[in-house]
GROMACS .gro file of C-alpha atoms in nm:
model
  442
    1MET     CA    1   1.363   2.427   1.251
    2ALA     CA    2   1.357   2.435   1.619
    3ALA     CA    3   1.007   2.453   1.794
    4THR     CA    4   0.939   2.612   2.143
    5LYS     CA    5   1.147   2.467   2.451
    6ALA     CA    6   1.019   2.138   2.530
    7PRO     CA    7   0.800   2.129   2.875
    8ALA     CA    8   0.925   1.915   3.174
    9GLU     CA    9   0.780   1.566   3.176
   10VAL     CA   10   0.466   1.458   3.355
   11ALA     CA   11   0.538   1.444   3.697
   12LYS     CA   12   0.517   1.084   3.872
   13GLY     CA   13   0.261   1.244   4.127
   14GLU     CA   14   0.030   1.321   3.787
   15TYR     CA   15  -0.006   0.940   3.748
   16GLN     CA   16  -0.068   0.878   4.093
   17ARG     CA   17  -0.359   1.124   4.078
   18ARG     CA   18  -0.488   0.939   3.784
   19ARG     CA   19  -0.462   0.599   3.932
   20ARG     CA   20  -0.634   0.750   4.267
   21ALA     CA   21  -0.940   0.898   4.063
   22LEU     CA   22  -0.995   0.573   3.866
   23LEU     CA   23  -0.976   0.356   4.193
   24GLN     CA   24  -1.227   0.583   4.358
   25MET     CA   25  -1.448   0.539   4.044
   26ALA     CA   26  -1.424   0.150   4.011
   27GLN     CA   27  -1.517   0.122   4.411
   28ASP     CA   28  -1.370  -0.161   4.665
   29ASP     CA   29  -1.512  -0.458   4.516
   30ALA     CA   30  -1.378  -0.448   4.170
   31ILE     CA   31  -1.010  -0.519   4.013
   32LEU     CA   32  -0.879  -0.339   3.711
   33ILE     CA   33  -0.628  -0.489   3.485
   34LEU     CA   34  -0.459  -0.330   3.194
   35PRO     CA   35  -0.151  -0.485   3.003
   36ALA     CA   36   0.132  -0.291   2.837
   37ALA     CA   37   0.106  -0.304   2.458
   38PRO     CA   38   0.314  -0.597   2.306
   39GLU     CA   39   0.603  -0.555   2.070
   40ARG     CA   40   0.489  -0.599   1.709
   41ILE     CA   41   0.726  -0.800   1.451
   42ARG     CA   42   0.756  -0.571   1.129
   43SER     CA   43   0.951  -0.869   0.930
   44HIS     CA   44   1.120  -1.200   1.066
   45ASP     CA   45   1.330  -1.073   1.355
   46THR     CA   46   1.292  -0.705   1.315
   47HIS     CA   47   1.032  -0.519   1.522
   48HIS     CA   48   0.829  -0.206   1.466
   49PRO     CA   49   0.950   0.071   1.683
   50TYR     CA   50   0.787  -0.004   2.032
   51ARG     CA   51   0.501   0.233   2.119
   52GLN     CA   52   0.347   0.212   2.480
   53ASP     CA   53  -0.070   0.127   2.523
   54SER     CA   54  -0.203   0.484   2.539
   55ASP     CA   55  -0.431   0.393   2.831
   56PHE     CA   56  -0.141   0.229   2.992
   57ALA     CA   57   0.097   0.560   2.938
   58TYR     CA   58  -0.171   0.766   3.062
   59LEU     CA   59  -0.187   0.550   3.417
   60THR     CA   60   0.192   0.496   3.463
   61GLY     CA   61   0.448   0.670   3.216
   62PHE     CA   62   0.609   0.335   3.222
   63PRO     CA   63   0.779   0.272   2.866
   64GLU     CA   64   0.833  -0.090   2.844
   65PRO     CA   65   0.655  -0.386   2.701
   66GLU     CA   66   0.569  -0.713   2.938
   67ALA     CA   67   0.408  -0.530   3.220
   68VAL     CA   68   0.084  -0.564   3.359
   69LEU     CA   69  -0.093  -0.277   3.565
   70VAL     CA   70  -0.288  -0.424   3.826
   71LEU     CA   71  -0.496  -0.164   4.055
   72VAL     CA   72  -0.700  -0.311   4.342
   73PRO     CA   73  -0.887  -0.062   4.528
   74GLY     CA   74  -0.878  -0.072   4.936
   75ARG     CA   75  -0.591  -0.357   4.921
   76ALA     CA   76  -0.432  -0.292   5.273
   77HIS     CA   77  -0.070  -0.357   5.098
   78GLY     CA   78  -0.102  -0.109   4.834
   79GLU     CA   79  -0.352  -0.047   4.564
   80THR     CA   80  -0.115  -0.009   4.289
   81LEU     CA   81   0.077  -0.324   4.171
   82LEU     CA   82   0.286  -0.336   3.828
   83PHE     CA   83   0.428  -0.667   3.687
   84CYS     CA   84   0.721  -0.582   3.477
   85ARG     CA   85   1.055  -0.746   3.374
   86GLU     CA   86   1.344  -0.773   3.606
   87ARG     CA   87   1.684  -0.608   3.536
   88HIS     CA   88   1.882  -0.850   3.280
   89PRO     CA   89   2.219  -0.705   3.236
   90GLU     CA   90   2.283  -0.948   2.916
   91ARG     CA   91   1.937  -0.845   2.739
   92GLU     CA   92   1.988  -0.462   2.836
   93LEU     CA   93   2.345  -0.466   2.648
   94TRP     CA   94   2.138  -0.541   2.345
   95ASP     CA   95   1.807  -0.390   2.414
   96GLY     CA   96   1.877  -0.088   2.680
   97ARG     CA   97   1.797  -0.035   3.025
   98ARG     CA   98   1.534  -0.184   3.225
   99ALA     CA   99   1.349  -0.054   3.540
  100GLY     CA  100   1.287  -0.383   3.693
  101PRO     CA  101   1.024  -0.396   3.999
  102GLU     CA  102   1.244  -0.169   4.174
  103GLY     CA  103   1.280   0.093   3.933
  104ALA     CA  104   0.892   0.075   3.902
  105VAL     CA  105   0.873   0.146   4.269
  106ALA     CA  106   1.100   0.426   4.300
  107GLY     CA  107   1.091   0.635   3.953
  108TYR     CA  108   0.724   0.577   3.882
  109GLY     CA  109   0.524   0.542   4.204
  110ILE     CA  110   0.412   0.215   4.185
  111ASP     CA  111   0.301   0.075   4.532
  112ASP     CA  112   0.417  -0.261   4.463
  113ALA     CA  113   0.605  -0.418   4.189
  114TYR     CA  114   0.659  -0.798   4.068
  115PRO     CA  115   0.875  -0.999   3.817
  116ILE     CA  116   0.631  -1.058   3.504
  117ASP     CA  117   0.748  -1.412   3.506
  118ASP     CA  118   0.553  -1.430   3.878
  119ILE     CA  119   0.220  -1.336   3.748
  120ASP     CA  120   0.085  -1.620   3.731
  121GLU     CA  121   0.136  -1.721   4.075
  122ILE     CA  122   0.023  -1.403   4.207
  123LEU     CA  123  -0.275  -1.262   3.985
  124PRO     CA  124  -0.533  -1.516   4.111
  125GLY     CA  125  -0.507  -1.423   4.421
  126LEU     CA  126  -0.583  -1.114   4.350
  127LEU     CA  127  -0.881  -1.202   4.170
  128GLU     CA  128  -1.025  -1.387   4.472
  129GLY     CA  129  -1.292  -1.188   4.665
  130ARG     CA  130  -1.347  -0.955   4.359
  131SER     CA  131  -1.691  -0.942   4.221
  132ARG     CA  132  -1.613  -0.725   3.901
  133VAL     CA  133  -1.300  -0.721   3.662
  134TYR     CA  134  -1.238  -0.382   3.440
  135TYR     CA  135  -1.051  -0.486   3.168
  136HIS     CA  136  -1.040  -0.443   2.744
  137PHE     CA  137  -1.152  -0.715   2.646
  138GLY     CA  138  -1.069  -0.805   2.284
  139ARG     CA  139  -0.768  -0.576   2.250
  140ASP     CA  140  -0.525  -0.854   2.309
  141THR     CA  141  -0.647  -1.219   2.242
  142ASP     CA  142  -0.332  -1.395   2.406
  143PHE     CA  143  -0.392  -1.180   2.730
  144ASP     CA  144  -0.770  -1.245   2.733
  145LEU     CA  145  -0.706  -1.605   2.738
  146LYS     CA  146  -0.487  -1.568   3.014
  147LEU     CA  147  -0.726  -1.351   3.224
  148ILE     CA  148  -0.981  -1.613   3.179
  149GLY     CA  149  -0.762  -1.889   3.293
  150TRP     CA  150  -0.676  -1.688   3.608
  151VAL     CA  151  -1.039  -1.660   3.658
  152ASN     CA  152  -1.131  -2.002   3.603
  153ARG     CA  153  -0.850  -2.146   3.847
  154VAL     CA  154  -1.033  -1.899   4.115
  155ARG     CA  155  -1.345  -2.070   4.020
  156ALA     CA  156  -1.209  -2.435   4.060
  157GLN     CA  157  -1.169  -2.332   4.448
  158ALA     CA  158  -1.516  -2.240   4.498
  159ARG     CA  159  -1.573  -2.550   4.707
  160GLN     CA  160  -1.323  -2.448   4.945
  161GLY     CA  161  -1.480  -2.100   4.974
  162ALA     CA  162  -1.285  -1.880   4.685
  163GLN     CA  163  -1.521  -1.628   4.553
  164SER     CA  164  -1.432  -1.567   4.191
  165PRO     CA  165  -1.549  -1.238   3.986
  166HIS     CA  166  -1.880  -1.285   3.817
  167GLU     CA  167  -1.909  -0.932   3.624
  168PHE     CA  168  -1.670  -0.801   3.368
  169LEU     CA  169  -1.699  -0.420   3.251
  170GLU     CA  170  -1.504  -0.220   2.973
  171LEU     CA  171  -1.209  -0.022   3.151
  172GLY     CA  172  -1.278   0.254   2.895
  173HIS     CA  173  -1.638   0.334   3.048
  174LEU     CA  174  -1.441   0.468   3.328
  175LEU     CA  175  -1.102   0.539   3.238
  176HIS     CA  176  -1.182   0.719   2.879
  177GLU     CA  177  -1.377   0.963   3.048
  178LEU     CA  178  -1.108   1.081   3.240
  179ARG     CA  179  -0.870   1.087   2.967
  180LEU     CA  180  -1.094   1.317   2.800
  181PHE     CA  181  -1.016   1.641   3.007
  182LYS     CA  182  -0.671   1.730   2.951
  183SER     CA  183  -0.476   1.830   3.266
  184PRO     CA  184  -0.246   2.144   3.230
  185ALA     CA  185   0.052   1.885   3.206
  186GLU     CA  186  -0.106   1.702   2.961
  187LEU     CA  187  -0.158   2.046   2.735
  188LYS     CA  188   0.204   2.155   2.788
  189GLN     CA  189   0.297   1.827   2.613
  190MET     CA  190   0.007   1.867   2.349
  191ARG     CA  191   0.108   2.263   2.282
  192PHE     CA  192   0.478   2.147   2.221
  193ALA     CA  193   0.337   1.864   1.997
  194ALA     CA  194   0.129   2.153   1.793
  195SER     CA  195   0.453   2.349   1.806
  196VAL     CA  196   0.650   2.154   1.627
  197ALA     CA  197   0.384   2.029   1.365
  198ALA     CA  198   0.347   2.384   1.285
  199GLU     CA  199   0.666   2.428   1.213
  200ALA     CA  200   0.693   2.117   0.993
  201GLN     CA  201   0.412   2.219   0.791
  202LYS     CA  202   0.597   2.586   0.738
  203ALA     CA  203   0.889   2.378   0.634
  204ALA     CA  204   0.661   2.143   0.402
  205MET     CA  205   0.549   2.470   0.254
  206ARG     CA  206   0.904   2.599   0.167
  207ALA     CA  207   0.979   2.234   0.019
  208THR     CA  208   0.739   2.236  -0.253
  209ARG     CA  209   0.835   2.305  -0.599
  210SER     CA  210   0.676   2.251  -0.924
  211GLY     CA  211   0.854   1.920  -1.080
  212GLY     CA  212   0.958   1.771  -0.724
  213ARG     CA  213   0.773   1.461  -0.578
  214GLU     CA  214   0.575   1.422  -0.302
  215PHE     CA  215   0.793   1.253  -0.092
  216GLU     CA  216   1.041   1.555  -0.090
  217VAL     CA  217   0.777   1.777   0.109
  218GLU     CA  218   0.713   1.459   0.328
  219ALA     CA  219   1.128   1.463   0.397
  220ALA     CA  220   1.107   1.838   0.511
  221LEU     CA  221   0.794   1.740   0.758
  222TRP     CA  222   1.039   1.436   0.915
  223GLY     CA  223   1.367   1.648   0.946
  224VAL     CA  224   1.170   1.889   1.189
  225TRP     CA  225   0.965   1.603   1.388
  226ARG     CA  226   1.326   1.453   1.457
  227ALA     CA  227   1.486   1.767   1.496
  228ASN     CA  228   1.235   1.838   1.813
  229ASP     CA  229   1.311   1.493   1.918
  230CYS     CA  230   0.919   1.362   1.792
  231VAL     CA  231   0.789   1.118   1.575
  232PRO     CA  232   0.475   1.130   1.343
  233ALA     CA  233   0.148   1.088   1.512
  234TYR     CA  234  -0.003   0.914   1.220
  235ASN     CA  235   0.126   0.844   0.889
  236PRO     CA  236   0.139   1.164   0.701
  237ILE     CA  237  -0.100   1.253   0.421
  238VAL     CA  238   0.126   1.427   0.115
  239GLY     CA  239  -0.116   1.417  -0.149
  240ALA     CA  240  -0.046   1.674  -0.476
  241GLY     CA  241  -0.379   1.732  -0.768
  242PRO     CA  242  -0.610   1.464  -0.749
  243ASN     CA  243  -0.432   1.285  -0.447
  244GLY     CA  244  -0.559   1.495  -0.247
  245CYS     CA  245  -0.932   1.405  -0.295
  246VAL     CA  246  -0.800   1.080  -0.161
  247LEU     CA  247  -0.900   1.091   0.212
  248HIS     CA  248  -0.641   0.885   0.374
  249TYR     CA  249  -0.401   0.888   0.081
  250ARG     CA  250  -0.073   0.690   0.161
  251ASP     CA  251   0.164   0.647  -0.124
  252ASN     CA  252   0.333   0.993  -0.064
  253ASN     CA  253   0.521   0.945  -0.413
  254GLY     CA  254   0.363   1.131  -0.655
  255PRO     CA  255   0.432   1.424  -0.866
  256LEU     CA  256   0.399   1.786  -0.820
  257ARG     CA  257   0.272   1.942  -1.116
  258ASP     CA  258   0.254   2.338  -1.162
  259GLY     CA  259  -0.115   2.429  -1.122
  260ASP     CA  260  -0.187   2.199  -0.872
  261LEU     CA  261  -0.268   2.208  -0.492
  262LEU     CA  262  -0.110   1.978  -0.235
  263LEU     CA  263  -0.294   1.854   0.063
  264CYS     CA  264  -0.061   1.788   0.345
  265ASP     CA  265  -0.230   1.629   0.655
  266ALA     CA  266   0.066   1.586   0.908
  267GLY     CA  267   0.085   1.578   1.290
  268ALA     CA  268   0.400   1.527   1.544
  269GLU     CA  269   0.377   1.324   1.836
  270PHE     CA  270   0.551   1.435   2.153
  271ARG     CA  271   0.562   1.196   2.473
  272GLY     CA  272   0.303   0.998   2.352
  273TYR     CA  273   0.075   1.319   2.285
  274ALA     CA  274  -0.061   1.381   1.936
  275SER     CA  275  -0.101   1.671   1.707
  276ASP     CA  276  -0.288   1.703   1.396
  277ILE     CA  277  -0.278   2.003   1.108
  278THR     CA  278  -0.379   1.986   0.762
  279ARG     CA  279  -0.326   2.262   0.533
  280THR     CA  280  -0.372   2.296   0.150
  281TRP     CA  281  -0.160   2.507  -0.063
  282PRO     CA  282  -0.038   2.574  -0.474
  283VAL     CA  283   0.256   2.398  -0.580
  284ASN     CA  284   0.356   2.681  -0.773
  285GLY     CA  285   0.277   2.930  -0.471
  286ARG     CA  286  -0.041   3.090  -0.647
  287TYR     CA  287  -0.416   2.977  -0.607
  288SER     CA  288  -0.615   2.955  -0.929
  289LYS     CA  289  -0.927   3.132  -0.928
  290GLU     CA  290  -1.141   2.801  -0.893
  291GLN     CA  291  -0.870   2.653  -0.620
  292ARG     CA  292  -0.912   3.000  -0.399
  293ALA     CA  293  -1.281   3.009  -0.456
  294LEU     CA  294  -1.322   2.657  -0.291
  295TYR     CA  295  -1.025   2.707  -0.095
  296ASP     CA  296  -1.177   3.046   0.075
  297LEU     CA  297  -1.519   2.849   0.104
  298VAL     CA  298  -1.349   2.577   0.335
  299LEU     CA  299  -1.174   2.831   0.549
  300ALA     CA  300  -1.518   3.037   0.573
  301ALA     CA  301  -1.623   2.712   0.696
  302GLN     CA  302  -1.398   2.631   0.968
  303ALA     CA  303  -1.408   2.950   1.099
  304ALA     CA  304  -1.794   2.910   1.144
  305ALA     CA  305  -1.722   2.551   1.322
  306ILE     CA  306  -1.455   2.712   1.553
  307ALA     CA  307  -1.698   2.992   1.641
  308GLN     CA  308  -1.900   2.712   1.798
  309ALA     CA  309  -1.647   2.579   2.028
  310VAL     CA  310  -1.781   2.723   2.325
  311PRO     CA  311  -1.840   2.567   2.662
  312GLY     CA  312  -2.220   2.466   2.692
  313ARG     CA  313  -2.287   2.419   2.320
  314PRO     CA  314  -2.304   2.052   2.189
  315TYR     CA  315  -2.046   1.886   2.029
  316ALA     CA  316  -2.227   1.840   1.697
  317GLY     CA  317  -2.318   2.209   1.625
  318VAL     CA  318  -1.936   2.235   1.548
  319HIS     CA  319  -1.988   2.026   1.221
  320ASP     CA  320  -2.335   2.139   1.171
  321ALA     CA  321  -2.201   2.480   1.135
  322ALA     CA  322  -1.931   2.362   0.890
  323VAL     CA  323  -2.183   2.159   0.680
  324GLU     CA  324  -2.427   2.490   0.645
  325VAL     CA  325  -2.147   2.712   0.527
  326LEU     CA  326  -1.988   2.463   0.284
  327ALA     CA  327  -2.349   2.347   0.153
  328GLU     CA  328  -2.441   2.739   0.056
  329GLY     CA  329  -2.127   2.792  -0.089
  330LEU     CA  330  -2.149   2.477  -0.320
  331LEU     CA  331  -2.473   2.602  -0.414
  332SER     CA  332  -2.360   2.981  -0.519
  333LEU     CA  333  -2.070   2.837  -0.730
  334GLY     CA  334  -2.319   2.595  -0.912
  335LEU     CA  335  -2.184   2.266  -0.784
  336LEU     CA  336  -2.521   2.191  -0.610
  337LYS     CA  337  -2.854   2.228  -0.699
  338GLY     CA  338  -3.198   2.340  -0.533
  339THR     CA  339  -3.225   2.487  -0.204
  340LEU     CA  340  -3.008   2.510   0.119
  341LYS     CA  341  -3.282   2.320   0.302
  342LYS     CA  342  -3.328   2.045   0.063
  343VAL     CA  343  -2.940   1.989   0.002
  344LEU     CA  344  -2.871   1.956   0.425
  345GLU     CA  345  -3.185   1.747   0.438
  346SER     CA  346  -3.083   1.519   0.131
  347GLU     CA  347  -2.719   1.526   0.248
  348ALA     CA  348  -2.630   1.582  -0.135
  349TYR     CA  349  -2.317   1.775  -0.021
  350LYS     CA  350  -2.168   1.435   0.097
  351ALA     CA  351  -2.084   1.408  -0.302
  352PHE     CA  352  -1.790   1.650  -0.187
  353TYR     CA  353  -1.762   1.652   0.201
  354MET     CA  354  -1.797   1.313   0.312
  355HIS     CA  355  -1.643   1.332   0.665
  356LYS     CA  356  -1.697   1.474   0.987
  357THR     CA  357  -1.577   1.813   1.092
  358GLY     CA  358  -1.351   1.668   1.390
  359HIS     CA  359  -1.244   1.449   1.661
  360TRP     CA  360  -1.100   1.432   2.007
  361ILE     CA  361  -0.719   1.456   1.981
  362GLY     CA  362  -0.457   1.347   2.296
  363LEU     CA  363  -0.264   1.058   2.349
  364ASP     CA  364  -0.456   0.909   2.040
  365VAL     CA  365  -0.488   1.142   1.741
  366HIS     CA  366  -0.826   0.997   1.711
  367ASP     CA  367  -0.859   1.016   2.114
  368VAL     CA  368  -1.091   0.817   2.364
  369GLY     CA  369  -1.402   0.991   2.471
  370ASP     CA  370  -1.803   0.962   2.388
  371TYR     CA  371  -1.911   1.200   2.146
  372LYS     CA  372  -2.283   1.131   2.295
  373VAL     CA  373  -2.426   1.097   2.598
  374ALA     CA  374  -2.782   0.943   2.672
  375GLY     CA  375  -2.822   0.961   2.306
  376GLU     CA  376  -2.765   1.329   2.280
  377SER     CA  377  -2.448   1.504   2.151
  378ARG     CA  378  -2.250   1.609   2.456
  379LEU     CA  379  -2.200   1.958   2.562
  380LEU     CA  380  -1.860   2.102   2.522
  381GLU     CA  381  -1.667   2.176   2.839
  382PRO     CA  382  -1.328   2.329   2.947
  383GLY     CA  383  -1.049   2.076   2.940
  384MET     CA  384  -1.163   1.925   2.604
  385VAL     CA  385  -0.934   1.927   2.302
  386PHE     CA  386  -1.059   1.834   1.941
  387THR     CA  387  -0.996   1.930   1.584
  388VAL     CA  388  -1.164   2.140   1.342
  389GLU     CA  389  -1.100   2.030   1.011
  390PRO     CA  390  -1.383   2.081   0.710
  391GLY     CA  391  -1.286   2.011   0.350
  392LEU     CA  392  -1.405   1.978   0.004
  393TYR     CA  393  -1.299   1.716  -0.237
  394ILE     CA  394  -1.384   1.736  -0.613
  395ALA     CA  395  -1.279   1.360  -0.752
  396PRO     CA  396  -1.134   1.394  -1.101
  397ASP     CA  397  -1.440   1.216  -1.286
  398ALA     CA  398  -1.698   1.429  -1.082
  399LYS     CA  399  -1.973   1.535  -1.285
  400VAL     CA  400  -1.919   1.927  -1.276
  401PRO     CA  401  -1.755   2.134  -1.492
  402ALA     CA  402  -1.369   2.044  -1.585
  403LYS     CA  403  -1.252   2.339  -1.387
  404TRP     CA  404  -1.331   2.230  -1.059
  405ARG     CA  405  -1.238   1.894  -1.115
  406GLY     CA  406  -0.924   1.679  -0.907
  407ILE     CA  407  -0.916   1.969  -0.655
  408GLY     CA  408  -0.893   1.829  -0.284
  409ILE     CA  409  -0.869   2.069   0.024
  410ARG     CA  410  -0.866   2.056   0.379
  411ILE     CA  411  -0.798   2.280   0.660
  412GLU     CA  412  -0.765   2.139   1.006
  413ASP     CA  413  -0.643   2.272   1.322
  414GLU     CA  414  -0.656   2.163   1.710
  415VAL     CA  415  -0.893   2.372   1.919
  416ARG     CA  416  -0.891   2.364   2.298
  417ILE     CA  417  -1.216   2.457   2.471
  418THR     CA  418  -1.151   2.710   2.724
  419ASP     CA  419  -1.384   2.851   3.024
  420ASP     CA  420  -1.491   3.119   2.788
  421GLY     CA  421  -1.438   2.965   2.437
  422GLY     CA  422  -1.234   2.830   2.187
  423GLU     CA  423  -0.833   2.824   2.177
  424VAL     CA  424  -0.648   2.742   1.868
  425LEU     CA  425  -0.323   2.560   1.947
  426THR     CA  426  -0.232   2.506   1.610
  427GLY     CA  427  -0.244   2.883   1.488
  428ALA     CA  428   0.080   2.929   1.381
  429VAL     CA  429   0.056   2.781   1.035
  430PRO     CA  430  -0.044   3.019   0.769
  431LYS     CA  431  -0.422   2.935   0.644
  432ASP     CA  432  -0.530   3.234   0.493
  433ALA     CA  433  -0.467   3.213   0.120
  434ASP     CA  434  -0.308   3.557   0.112
  435ALA     CA  435  -0.078   3.428   0.393
  436VAL     CA  436   0.020   3.101   0.255
  437GLU     CA  437   0.131   3.249  -0.067
  438ALA     CA  438   0.327   3.535   0.110
  439TRP     CA  439   0.474   3.266   0.303
  440MET     CA  440   0.546   3.072  -0.003
  441ALA     CA  441   0.711   3.343  -0.155
  442GLY     CA  442   0.931   3.408   0.114
   0.00000   0.00000   0.00000
């Protein structure tokens, strides 16, 4: 049940380097403002487990709510400021230790830190004289209103010579390009998350039995995640039979019937970094003839897509390669009619394959980063990490022969772009049909 040994945490110096890179991109007349994620009520007076905002975590590593990061390029007394909660022995007795402003400076490499209660007094002065504000408008409407209020306070002093910001820019335009390229320290966290997710998938295969329930398989996933200090990177999808044809299936409580396939899309999150794996296996341990034909087709499509994961090639080529293999296979099986050219032009394949073949992955399972640059598919570069996840979904009511209906298949792995090709980070989970059957038999 144990994965490989967990790596060391990302070092304080790396967070400082990330902030310096962002400061250099923003230039001296700007100010960058980023609040921590708020706590969310689950019901009445109970909260959802706290999860830090990914951008905030990327720049600070600071794990607490009620905090605001302010970057002020060129400020003589320190360019990186953090507003955070003060130490509070009584609250810490209930909720756990706080870093406090002193701990933020000592533990997280912040230049200067202040109590969060002082932000109304201090932040307008930091805005004064800055022409541009980088900020994520629309994420937190309460904080949006606070920021507008601070800017208006500076504007009100215009007759006294105060200069207020006159341009508001999306922080993601700068920050998300940095996040797209994973550092060696980030890759260590992602490799561990991937190794835990792989062990969880293998445990889920072994927990599958005819007559069982989907939640029993999900329980096996959770056991491995928590045994390795991980949480789910997203709500796992454990769909048997026709449930596997529902792309974002959530219930995870259906029966495991002899003769059905089970689609398991589940990833582990470690220190904020996500993993994402999908495998599809037979409940009784053996693929039927039709299941195997479709499964081998999806596997071939994934192999063709991964072959396109090479520096200098367009990201869109990954999807295009998978689609061509799937379309050709659907024609040969009689599930589509016509020529390959017409099927691709008309997108007739979307009746059975309606999603893209992957997405960036990192601190978010659907990670940030542009897929196009200047209107064209961006070229792959070393340090990018994305998923490759072709699938086929033959709905129970599809107008095809009955032997194909109700079969849902997806095969997903993470791929890192290296200097000379693509490296699969999640290859520890069996995916060849014979290997899957052998693992389940074991």
